[in-house]
Short mmCIF file of N, CA and C in Angstrom, two decimals:
data_model
loop_
_atom_site.label_atom_id
_atom_site.label_comp_id
_atom_site.label_asym_id
_atom_site.label_seq_id
_atom_site.Cartn_x
_atom_site.Cartn_y
_atom_site.Cartn_z
N MET A 39 11.79 -113.14 -80.65
CA MET A 39 12.15 -113.19 -82.05
C MET A 39 10.98 -112.76 -82.93
N ASN A 40 9.78 -113.17 -82.53
CA ASN A 40 8.60 -112.85 -83.32
C ASN A 40 8.34 -111.34 -83.32
N ARG A 41 8.60 -110.70 -82.18
CA ARG A 41 8.37 -109.25 -82.07
C ARG A 41 9.34 -108.48 -82.97
N THR A 42 10.58 -108.92 -83.03
CA THR A 42 11.55 -108.23 -83.87
C THR A 42 11.21 -108.38 -85.35
N LYS A 43 10.64 -109.52 -85.72
CA LYS A 43 10.22 -109.71 -87.10
C LYS A 43 9.09 -108.75 -87.46
N LYS A 44 8.15 -108.56 -86.53
CA LYS A 44 7.04 -107.64 -86.78
C LYS A 44 7.55 -106.21 -86.92
N ILE A 45 8.46 -105.82 -86.04
CA ILE A 45 9.01 -104.46 -86.10
C ILE A 45 9.78 -104.27 -87.40
N LEU A 46 10.56 -105.25 -87.78
CA LEU A 46 11.31 -105.18 -89.03
C LEU A 46 10.38 -105.09 -90.24
N LEU A 47 9.31 -105.84 -90.22
CA LEU A 47 8.34 -105.81 -91.32
C LEU A 47 7.68 -104.44 -91.42
N VAL A 48 7.30 -103.86 -90.29
CA VAL A 48 6.68 -102.54 -90.29
C VAL A 48 7.66 -101.49 -90.83
N LEU A 49 8.90 -101.55 -90.40
CA LEU A 49 9.90 -100.60 -90.89
C LEU A 49 10.15 -100.76 -92.38
N MET A 50 10.20 -101.99 -92.86
CA MET A 50 10.42 -102.22 -94.29
C MET A 50 9.26 -101.67 -95.12
N VAL A 51 8.04 -101.89 -94.67
CA VAL A 51 6.88 -101.37 -95.39
C VAL A 51 6.88 -99.85 -95.36
N ALA A 52 7.22 -99.27 -94.22
CA ALA A 52 7.25 -97.81 -94.11
C ALA A 52 8.30 -97.21 -95.04
N PHE A 53 9.48 -97.78 -95.06
CA PHE A 53 10.53 -97.24 -95.92
C PHE A 53 10.27 -97.54 -97.40
N ALA A 54 9.50 -98.57 -97.69
CA ALA A 54 9.17 -98.86 -99.09
C ALA A 54 8.13 -97.90 -99.63
N THR A 55 7.26 -97.37 -98.77
CA THR A 55 6.22 -96.46 -99.25
C THR A 55 6.66 -95.01 -99.26
N ILE A 56 7.74 -94.66 -98.60
CA ILE A 56 8.20 -93.27 -98.58
C ILE A 56 8.51 -92.76 -99.99
N PRO A 57 9.23 -93.47 -100.84
CA PRO A 57 9.49 -92.94 -102.19
C PRO A 57 8.22 -92.77 -103.02
N ALA A 58 7.25 -93.61 -102.81
CA ALA A 58 6.02 -93.49 -103.59
C ALA A 58 5.32 -92.17 -103.30
N PHE A 59 5.37 -91.70 -102.07
CA PHE A 59 4.72 -90.45 -101.72
C PHE A 59 5.61 -89.24 -101.98
N SER A 60 6.92 -89.41 -101.93
CA SER A 60 7.80 -88.26 -102.07
C SER A 60 8.02 -87.86 -103.52
N PHE A 61 7.83 -88.77 -104.47
CA PHE A 61 8.07 -88.45 -105.87
C PHE A 61 6.83 -87.95 -106.60
N GLN A 62 5.73 -87.80 -105.89
CA GLN A 62 4.54 -87.26 -106.54
C GLN A 62 4.74 -85.78 -106.76
N GLY A 63 4.60 -85.35 -107.99
CA GLY A 63 4.82 -83.95 -108.32
C GLY A 63 3.55 -83.13 -108.17
N ARG A 64 3.76 -81.83 -108.09
CA ARG A 64 2.61 -80.93 -108.04
C ARG A 64 2.05 -80.77 -109.44
N PRO A 65 0.77 -80.45 -109.57
CA PRO A 65 0.21 -80.26 -110.91
C PRO A 65 0.76 -79.00 -111.55
N GLU A 66 0.74 -78.98 -112.86
CA GLU A 66 1.20 -77.81 -113.61
C GLU A 66 0.32 -76.61 -113.26
N PRO A 67 0.88 -75.40 -113.27
CA PRO A 67 0.08 -74.24 -112.91
C PRO A 67 -1.07 -73.96 -113.87
N GLY A 68 -0.97 -74.38 -115.12
CA GLY A 68 -2.01 -74.10 -116.09
C GLY A 68 -3.14 -75.12 -116.10
N ASP A 69 -2.96 -76.22 -115.39
CA ASP A 69 -3.99 -77.26 -115.40
C ASP A 69 -5.22 -76.79 -114.65
N ASP A 70 -6.39 -77.04 -115.24
CA ASP A 70 -7.64 -76.74 -114.55
C ASP A 70 -7.98 -77.92 -113.65
N PRO A 71 -8.26 -77.68 -112.40
CA PRO A 71 -8.64 -78.80 -111.53
C PRO A 71 -10.02 -79.30 -111.92
N THR A 72 -10.25 -80.53 -111.63
CA THR A 72 -11.57 -81.09 -111.94
C THR A 72 -12.61 -80.43 -111.04
N PRO A 73 -13.82 -80.28 -111.53
CA PRO A 73 -14.84 -79.65 -110.69
C PRO A 73 -15.18 -80.54 -109.50
N PRO A 74 -15.57 -79.95 -108.40
CA PRO A 74 -15.91 -80.77 -107.24
C PRO A 74 -17.15 -81.61 -107.52
N PRO A 75 -17.25 -82.77 -106.89
CA PRO A 75 -18.42 -83.61 -107.12
C PRO A 75 -19.67 -82.93 -106.55
N PRO A 76 -20.83 -83.30 -107.05
CA PRO A 76 -22.05 -82.70 -106.52
C PRO A 76 -22.24 -83.09 -105.06
N GLY A 77 -23.10 -82.36 -104.38
CA GLY A 77 -23.33 -82.61 -102.96
C GLY A 77 -23.82 -84.02 -102.70
N PHE A 78 -23.61 -84.48 -101.51
CA PHE A 78 -24.01 -85.82 -101.12
C PHE A 78 -25.53 -85.89 -101.01
N PRO A 79 -26.17 -86.78 -101.75
CA PRO A 79 -27.63 -86.83 -101.70
C PRO A 79 -28.13 -87.42 -100.39
N ILE A 80 -29.25 -86.90 -99.95
CA ILE A 80 -29.89 -87.48 -98.76
C ILE A 80 -30.64 -88.71 -99.25
N ASP A 81 -30.11 -89.86 -98.91
CA ASP A 81 -30.68 -91.08 -99.44
C ASP A 81 -30.58 -92.16 -98.37
N GLY A 82 -31.25 -93.23 -98.60
CA GLY A 82 -31.16 -94.35 -97.69
C GLY A 82 -31.99 -94.14 -96.45
N PHE A 83 -31.38 -94.41 -95.31
CA PHE A 83 -32.12 -94.37 -94.06
C PHE A 83 -32.35 -92.96 -93.53
N VAL A 84 -31.68 -91.96 -94.08
CA VAL A 84 -31.89 -90.60 -93.60
C VAL A 84 -33.33 -90.18 -93.88
N SER A 85 -33.83 -90.47 -95.06
CA SER A 85 -35.22 -90.12 -95.37
C SER A 85 -36.19 -90.94 -94.52
N VAL A 86 -35.85 -92.18 -94.22
CA VAL A 86 -36.70 -93.01 -93.36
C VAL A 86 -36.75 -92.43 -91.95
N PHE A 87 -35.61 -91.98 -91.43
CA PHE A 87 -35.59 -91.39 -90.10
C PHE A 87 -36.35 -90.08 -90.05
N ILE A 88 -36.28 -89.28 -91.10
CA ILE A 88 -37.04 -88.03 -91.14
C ILE A 88 -38.53 -88.33 -91.15
N ALA A 89 -38.94 -89.31 -91.94
CA ALA A 89 -40.36 -89.68 -91.99
C ALA A 89 -40.82 -90.24 -90.65
N ALA A 90 -40.01 -91.07 -90.01
CA ALA A 90 -40.38 -91.62 -88.71
C ALA A 90 -40.48 -90.52 -87.66
N GLY A 91 -39.60 -89.54 -87.70
CA GLY A 91 -39.68 -88.42 -86.78
C GLY A 91 -40.93 -87.60 -87.00
N ALA A 92 -41.32 -87.42 -88.26
CA ALA A 92 -42.55 -86.67 -88.56
C ALA A 92 -43.77 -87.42 -88.04
N VAL A 93 -43.80 -88.73 -88.22
CA VAL A 93 -44.93 -89.53 -87.73
C VAL A 93 -44.99 -89.46 -86.21
N MET A 94 -43.86 -89.58 -85.54
CA MET A 94 -43.86 -89.51 -84.07
C MET A 94 -44.29 -88.14 -83.59
N GLY A 95 -43.89 -87.09 -84.29
CA GLY A 95 -44.30 -85.74 -83.91
C GLY A 95 -45.79 -85.54 -84.07
N ILE A 96 -46.35 -86.03 -85.17
CA ILE A 96 -47.80 -85.90 -85.39
C ILE A 96 -48.56 -86.70 -84.34
N ARG A 97 -48.10 -87.89 -83.99
CA ARG A 97 -48.77 -88.69 -82.96
C ARG A 97 -48.74 -87.99 -81.61
N SER A 98 -47.60 -87.40 -81.26
CA SER A 98 -47.52 -86.74 -79.95
C SER A 98 -48.41 -85.50 -79.92
N ILE A 99 -48.54 -84.79 -81.03
CA ILE A 99 -49.44 -83.63 -81.08
C ILE A 99 -50.89 -84.09 -80.95
N ASN A 100 -51.24 -85.20 -81.61
CA ASN A 100 -52.61 -85.71 -81.53
C ASN A 100 -52.94 -86.23 -80.14
N LYS A 101 -51.99 -86.81 -79.42
CA LYS A 101 -52.23 -87.31 -78.07
C LYS A 101 -52.47 -86.17 -77.09
N LYS A 102 -51.83 -85.03 -77.30
CA LYS A 102 -51.99 -83.89 -76.41
C LYS A 102 -53.36 -83.25 -76.57
N LYS A 103 -53.98 -83.41 -77.73
CA LYS A 103 -55.30 -82.80 -77.97
C LYS A 103 -56.36 -83.60 -77.36
#
């Protein structure tokens, strides 16, 4: 009984969301689309990893000498 309730709930949610997606209209042909957002900035741990890689590279070069 519990399984049939889950299946029924999934079907009800699926059929309830179909009209929301099907009634979305296309934009007017004269509308200008918004400009794309700027590129994703290199921030956070990416710069830390680049710096750590540079330090490890310099250390390995110094050890070889």
